[in-house]
């Protein structure tokens, strides 16, 4: 016994009363939608021919048209609920035709009109395209429309995919077009915050008139130009379009109208279109002369699909036989091939345009009809199979327990539409294309979206290229994928959809006042900071030990900065150190060789030798400041310098005091004679030097100097230096040295007028003046320089002050010893001013 189930689709009932209306209706002119009917018929045929699915039960269907009109939608929905020719709700004469479910409609508004009636009878309604009506959220559907199912994924995934696609191609300055209705407002409200979150600005928002408003808008050229601002705005290269399928006619007409008024070719509009899953590339038969190539290179989010086996073969069997057998096929055939059948040509003299019935579907351009299953047809195909599997589970379960004998056979189990809900919500199966079909907790298809790049050819054929997808079931970092390699090569040069050009590496973005955040100025990074990517909001500091290059887009390793023997400055200073040391050693040798001469004896040779040796060590200790600093050299640099220079200045102080006391002791009755002798000079030398040694010992024990890398003082170099440890003790060493020099200078200055035969005070005064001048100028120079030049300043101060002492005190004596030996006698010494 065969039962018949009615599954209406597309709400399209064809009879002679409607022929004239259908000629001008959406379906009659949009031949591509005929595949929706064929996919329904093919799915029903597959189920009925499958012996393992619904055995002894056959599925049937009725098709009604909504005419995109609320009144017609209500009328045809009521017809589904009545078997009478006139609409009589709740009255059915034909008990064999049991309405179990409804598939439709094509848009959200029509679906909602249907749902308000079907929900009363708890008849499952499976929607196969378009987003939810703006008046209902996903949670509201589950609560208020429990009989409503969507054979499409949640549109939130599509919104997220659009945002990520724009972000992937760095399109941050885009326009949005949507229907001028509640759903369009919802699209704005949902998508715009998501785009802003991803750093994408909205350059313009345009509204495409709804179907009911389109005709009025097209009557005025002024309105066309006003509405077509998104076509004329050259700064907006990318347009995101959310529109129902029917609006492609209006948009295409508007593009051609604008091109004609602007005196340009339609292809010169040159936009990149990103379209939602509602849109399909189909053309009205009234628009076959319009080139769809204006949408070449568009990206669309399409409901995921795979090729359904045998569907192409099924389409190849489609052929009109008689008008009475299949009015759909005849109407489609006449509109698609622009011909007429004999019945349509009654009374016409010219029959050259007659349909032969041998026309080939494969010869039709893709905008009129496709041989491969479209995404919309695929959802219809899955909807039929979902209902078929749900019915199969119900019949299988009940026939096991409730089979009733009837005249030797088994009567089919009677089921009610509301009994399908629990099975439909939990349905899960693999279709013939290998895809899993199931609903989530919100009665929406568990699936994702494919990202398709369209290649349109002048002959009205096109090629779909799947370039990526949005898979909500994948791992978080794999939900969105785009493979640019599969984009046709000629279209890989994508436009720059930006408010202004990129801020290149080395620059950062600076927001323009009063402009969207995508509009900005580019300012160079400051010294020491870089930006190594386009459009960075902030420059960042190079890692420690690196510096920014000239272009401020890369970090280079810093070189070590220390005074080396190999560089010119270090080599020059080392040469002068050695040369000065040799001069000092030569002076010492001269004095040793001539130790018995009067001029050497008169200058207290022990103090003189100590002074020369300390000056020699002063020159040599400068070598500790050249070369890579280490622990040993850092310990010895300042301490050795401080102690040795203290010895040298102490020697000068001892010589000065000796001269003064020698003059005073020669006066009759002077008590200073007992202080004369070597003991006084040695005491001054040891006492003054010991104090400096104690200061240095405290320094080394409490906060000794150590090697230190100064990363920040110089931009391009790391200063390898000896950190003084305790700056206070360092300046104590210098201060004590300055104190000794000042005392020596004062004492020598007071003794400058003593008799010449005993007087070295003039030379000592001048040497101390040079010494003090050098070290007073050292302090500001030391503080104002950095790196190796700081070390060079200290070496120069040591060399110049030591050379000043050596030259001022010993140069006159060496001149007499070497060049005027005749003056180096006791008589001459008493008579002359040494």
PDB file of N, CA and C in Angstrom, residues 492-538:
ATOM      1  N   UNK A 492      44.812  38.155  -9.225  1.00  0.00           N
ATOM      2  CA  UNK A 492      45.530  38.175  -7.950  1.00  0.00           C
ATOM      3  C   UNK A 492      45.988  39.576  -7.560  1.00  0.00           C
ATOM      4  N   UNK A 493      46.042  40.484  -8.525  1.00  0.00           N
ATOM      5  CA  UNK A 493      46.398  41.864  -8.209  1.00  0.00           C
ATOM      6  C   UNK A 493      45.129  42.558  -7.719  1.00  0.00           C
ATOM      7  N   UNK A 494      44.911  42.484  -6.427  1.00  0.00           N
ATOM      8  CA  UNK A 494      43.682  42.994  -5.840  1.00  0.00           C
ATOM      9  C   UNK A 494      43.831  44.475  -5.509  1.00  0.00           C
ATOM     10  N   UNK A 495      42.742  45.203  -5.488  1.00  0.00           N
ATOM     11  CA  UNK A 495      42.827  46.651  -5.245  1.00  0.00           C
ATOM     12  C   UNK A 495      43.195  46.962  -3.808  1.00  0.00           C
ATOM     13  N   UNK A 496      43.643  48.178  -3.599  1.00  0.00           N
ATOM     14  CA  UNK A 496      43.914  48.670  -2.249  1.00  0.00           C
ATOM     15  C   UNK A 496      42.669  49.411  -1.756  1.00  0.00           C
ATOM     16  N   UNK A 497      41.954  48.782  -0.871  1.00  0.00           N
ATOM     17  CA  UNK A 497      40.755  49.400  -0.313  1.00  0.00           C
ATOM     18  C   UNK A 497      41.122  50.021   1.023  1.00  0.00           C
ATOM     19  N   UNK A 498      41.649  51.230   0.955  1.00  0.00           N
ATOM     20  CA  UNK A 498      42.122  51.912   2.152  1.00  0.00           C
ATOM     21  C   UNK A 498      41.767  53.385   2.069  1.00  0.00           C
ATOM     22  N   UNK A 499      41.619  54.003   3.238  1.00  0.00           N
ATOM     23  CA  UNK A 499      41.351  55.449   3.265  1.00  0.00           C
ATOM     24  C   UNK A 499      42.566  56.210   2.752  1.00  0.00           C
ATOM     25  N   UNK A 500      43.761  55.745   3.083  1.00  0.00           N
ATOM     26  CA  UNK A 500      45.001  56.324   2.550  1.00  0.00           C
ATOM     27  C   UNK A 500      46.016  55.200   2.434  1.00  0.00           C
ATOM     28  N   UNK A 501      47.154  55.540   1.852  1.00  0.00           N
ATOM     29  CA  UNK A 501      48.168  54.519   1.598  1.00  0.00           C
ATOM     30  C   UNK A 501      48.731  53.980   2.910  1.00  0.00           C
ATOM     31  N   UNK A 502      49.411  52.836   2.800  1.00  0.00           N
ATOM     32  CA  UNK A 502      50.016  52.228   3.974  1.00  0.00           C
ATOM     33  C   UNK A 502      51.051  53.161   4.606  1.00  0.00           C
ATOM     34  N   UNK A 503      51.170  53.066   5.904  1.00  0.00           N
ATOM     35  CA  UNK A 503      52.331  53.627   6.593  1.00  0.00           C
ATOM     36  C   UNK A 503      53.411  52.556   6.561  1.00  0.00           C
ATOM     37  N   UNK A 504      54.454  52.803   5.814  1.00  0.00           N
ATOM     38  CA  UNK A 504      55.468  51.783   5.591  1.00  0.00           C
ATOM     39  C   UNK A 504      56.343  51.613   6.834  1.00  0.00           C
ATOM     40  N   UNK A 505      57.105  50.520   6.878  1.00  0.00           N
ATOM     41  CA  UNK A 505      58.030  50.337   8.006  1.00  0.00           C
ATOM     42  C   UNK A 505      58.915  51.559   8.194  1.00  0.00           C
ATOM     43  N   UNK A 506      59.105  51.920   9.443  1.00  0.00           N
ATOM     44  CA  UNK A 506      59.841  53.126   9.766  1.00  0.00           C
ATOM     45  C   UNK A 506      58.928  54.282  10.127  1.00  0.00           C
ATOM     46  N   UNK A 507      57.623  54.070   9.932  1.00  0.00           N
ATOM     47  CA  UNK A 507      56.634  55.087  10.269  1.00  0.00           C
ATOM     48  C   UNK A 507      55.548  54.475  11.150  1.00  0.00           C
ATOM     49  N   UNK A 508      54.825  55.331  11.813  1.00  0.00           N
ATOM     50  CA  UNK A 508      53.685  54.879  12.609  1.00  0.00           C
ATOM     51  C   UNK A 508      52.457  55.703  12.231  1.00  0.00           C
ATOM     52  N   UNK A 509      51.307  55.127  12.538  1.00  0.00           N
ATOM     53  CA  UNK A 509      50.064  55.819  12.216  1.00  0.00           C
ATOM     54  C   UNK A 509      49.727  56.867  13.274  1.00  0.00           C
ATOM     55  N   UNK A 510      49.267  58.006  12.799  1.00  0.00           N
ATOM     56  CA  UNK A 510      48.805  59.069  13.686  1.00  0.00           C
ATOM     57  C   UNK A 510      47.416  59.482  13.226  1.00  0.00           C
ATOM     58  N   UNK A 511      46.456  59.330  14.099  1.00  0.00           N
ATOM     59  CA  UNK A 511      45.057  59.542  13.747  1.00  0.00           C
ATOM     60  C   UNK A 511      44.818  60.977  13.297  1.00  0.00           C
ATOM     61  N   UNK A 512      44.006  61.097  12.246  1.00  0.00           N
ATOM     62  CA  UNK A 512      43.589  62.412  11.787  1.00  0.00           C
ATOM     63  C   UNK A 512      42.382  62.861  12.605  1.00  0.00           C
ATOM     64  N   UNK A 513      42.432  64.062  13.059  1.00  0.00           N
ATOM     65  CA  UNK A 513      41.335  64.592  13.850  1.00  0.00           C
ATOM     66  C   UNK A 513      40.073  64.713  12.986  1.00  0.00           C
ATOM     67  N   UNK A 514      38.962  64.225  13.538  1.00  0.00           N
ATOM     68  CA  UNK A 514      37.689  64.335  12.849  1.00  0.00           C
ATOM     69  C   UNK A 514      37.482  63.327  11.740  1.00  0.00           C
ATOM     70  N   UNK A 515      38.401  62.366  11.558  1.00  0.00           N
ATOM     71  CA  UNK A 515      38.296  61.352  10.523  1.00  0.00           C
ATOM     72  C   UNK A 515      38.116  59.988  11.170  1.00  0.00           C
ATOM     73  N   UNK A 516      37.569  58.995  10.413  1.00  0.00           N
ATOM     74  CA  UNK A 516      37.500  57.627  10.953  1.00  0.00           C
ATOM     75  C   UNK A 516      38.894  57.104  11.287  1.00  0.00           C
ATOM     76  N   UNK A 517      38.925  56.097  12.152  1.00  0.00           N
ATOM     77  CA  UNK A 517      40.227  55.624  12.625  1.00  0.00           C
ATOM     78  C   UNK A 517      41.055  54.990  11.514  1.00  0.00           C
ATOM     79  N   UNK A 518      40.444  54.642  10.389  1.00  0.00           N
ATOM     80  CA  UNK A 518      41.211  54.098   9.264  1.00  0.00           C
ATOM     81  C   UNK A 518      41.947  55.178   8.491  1.00  0.00           C
ATOM     82  N   UNK A 519      41.609  56.433   8.741  1.00  0.00           N
ATOM     83  CA  UNK A 519      42.289  57.543   8.070  1.00  0.00           C
ATOM     84  C   UNK A 519      43.330  58.118   9.024  1.00  0.00           C
ATOM     85  N   UNK A 520      44.552  58.210   8.582  1.00  0.00           N
ATOM     86  CA  UNK A 520      45.635  58.600   9.474  1.00  0.00           C
ATOM     87  C   UNK A 520      46.781  59.205   8.680  1.00  0.00           C
ATOM     88  N   UNK A 521      47.639  59.911   9.397  1.00  0.00           N
ATOM     89  CA  UNK A 521      48.903  60.393   8.848  1.00  0.00           C
ATOM     90  C   UNK A 521      50.013  59.429   9.239  1.00  0.00           C
ATOM     91  N   UNK A 522      51.109  59.498   8.514  1.00  0.00           N
ATOM     92  CA  UNK A 522      52.261  58.646   8.806  1.00  0.00           C
ATOM     93  C   UNK A 522      53.392  59.528   9.349  1.00  0.00           C
ATOM     94  N   UNK A 523      53.844  59.224  10.542  1.00  0.00           N
ATOM     95  CA  UNK A 523      54.928  59.993  11.157  1.00  0.00           C
ATOM     96  C   UNK A 523      56.128  59.089  11.384  1.00  0.00           C
ATOM     97  N   UNK A 524      57.349  59.599  11.168  1.00  0.00           N
ATOM     98  CA  UNK A 524      58.545  58.755  11.348  1.00  0.00           C
ATOM     99  C   UNK A 524      58.708  58.333  12.802  1.00  0.00           C
ATOM    100  N   UNK A 525      59.298  57.170  12.972  1.00  0.00           N
ATOM    101  CA  UNK A 525      59.589  56.693  14.321  1.00  0.00           C
ATOM    102  C   UNK A 525      60.695  57.543  14.937  1.00  0.00           C
ATOM    103  N   UNK A 526      60.651  57.774  16.238  1.00  0.00           N
ATOM    104  CA  UNK A 526      61.736  58.516  16.892  1.00  0.00           C
ATOM    105  C   UNK A 526      63.012  57.684  16.946  1.00  0.00           C
ATOM    106  N   UNK A 527      64.110  58.331  17.263  1.00  0.00           N
ATOM    107  CA  UNK A 527      65.388  57.628  17.357  1.00  0.00           C
ATOM    108  C   UNK A 527      65.313  56.527  18.401  1.00  0.00           C
ATOM    109  N   UNK A 528      65.889  55.394  18.050  1.00  0.00           N
ATOM    110  CA  UNK A 528      65.917  54.268  18.969  1.00  0.00           C
ATOM    111  C   UNK A 528      64.715  53.367  18.869  1.00  0.00           C
ATOM    112  N   UNK A 529      63.719  53.757  18.075  1.00  0.00           N
ATOM    113  CA  UNK A 529      62.531  52.938  17.909  1.00  0.00           C
ATOM    114  C   UNK A 529      62.329  52.623  16.435  1.00  0.00           C
ATOM    115  N   UNK A 530      61.642  51.514  16.168  1.00  0.00           N
ATOM    116  CA  UNK A 530      61.404  51.098  14.790  1.00  0.00           C
ATOM    117  C   UNK A 530      59.969  50.619  14.646  1.00  0.00           C
ATOM    118  N   UNK A 531      59.526  50.505  13.407  1.00  0.00           N
ATOM    119  CA  UNK A 531      58.323  49.757  13.056  1.00  0.00           C
ATOM    120  C   UNK A 531      58.694  48.898  11.859  1.00  0.00           C
ATOM    121  N   UNK A 532      58.482  47.599  11.976  1.00  0.00           N
ATOM    122  CA  UNK A 532      58.926  46.679  10.929  1.00  0.00           C
ATOM    123  C   UNK A 532      57.779  46.118  10.109  1.00  0.00           C
ATOM    124  N   UNK A 533      56.582  46.677  10.283  1.00  0.00           N
ATOM    125  CA  UNK A 533      55.429  46.246   9.501  1.00  0.00           C
ATOM    126  C   UNK A 533      54.664  47.473   9.033  1.00  0.00           C
ATOM    127  N   UNK A 534      53.805  47.239   8.064  1.00  0.00           N
ATOM    128  CA  UNK A 534      52.950  48.329   7.590  1.00  0.00           C
ATOM    129  C   UNK A 534      51.891  48.666   8.635  1.00  0.00           C
ATOM    130  N   UNK A 535      51.561  49.933   8.698  1.00  0.00           N
ATOM    131  CA  UNK A 535      50.413  50.414   9.482  1.00  0.00           C
ATOM    132  C   UNK A 535      50.504  50.069  10.957  1.00  0.00           C
ATOM    133  N   UNK A 536      51.650  50.256  11.543  1.00  0.00           N
ATOM    134  CA  UNK A 536      51.769  50.034  12.975  1.00  0.00           C
ATOM    135  C   UNK A 536      51.330  51.293  13.722  1.00  0.00           C
ATOM    136  N   UNK A 537      50.592  51.060  14.809  1.00  0.00           N
ATOM    137  CA  UNK A 537      50.097  52.187  15.602  1.00  0.00           C
ATOM    138  C   UNK A 537      51.198  52.827  16.435  1.00  0.00           C
ATOM    139  N   UNK A 538      52.160  52.018  16.844  1.00  0.00           N
ATOM    140  CA  UNK A 538      53.231  52.530  17.695  1.00  0.00           C
ATOM    141  C   UNK A 538      54.553  51.940  17.246  1.00  0.00           C
TER     142      UNK A 538
END
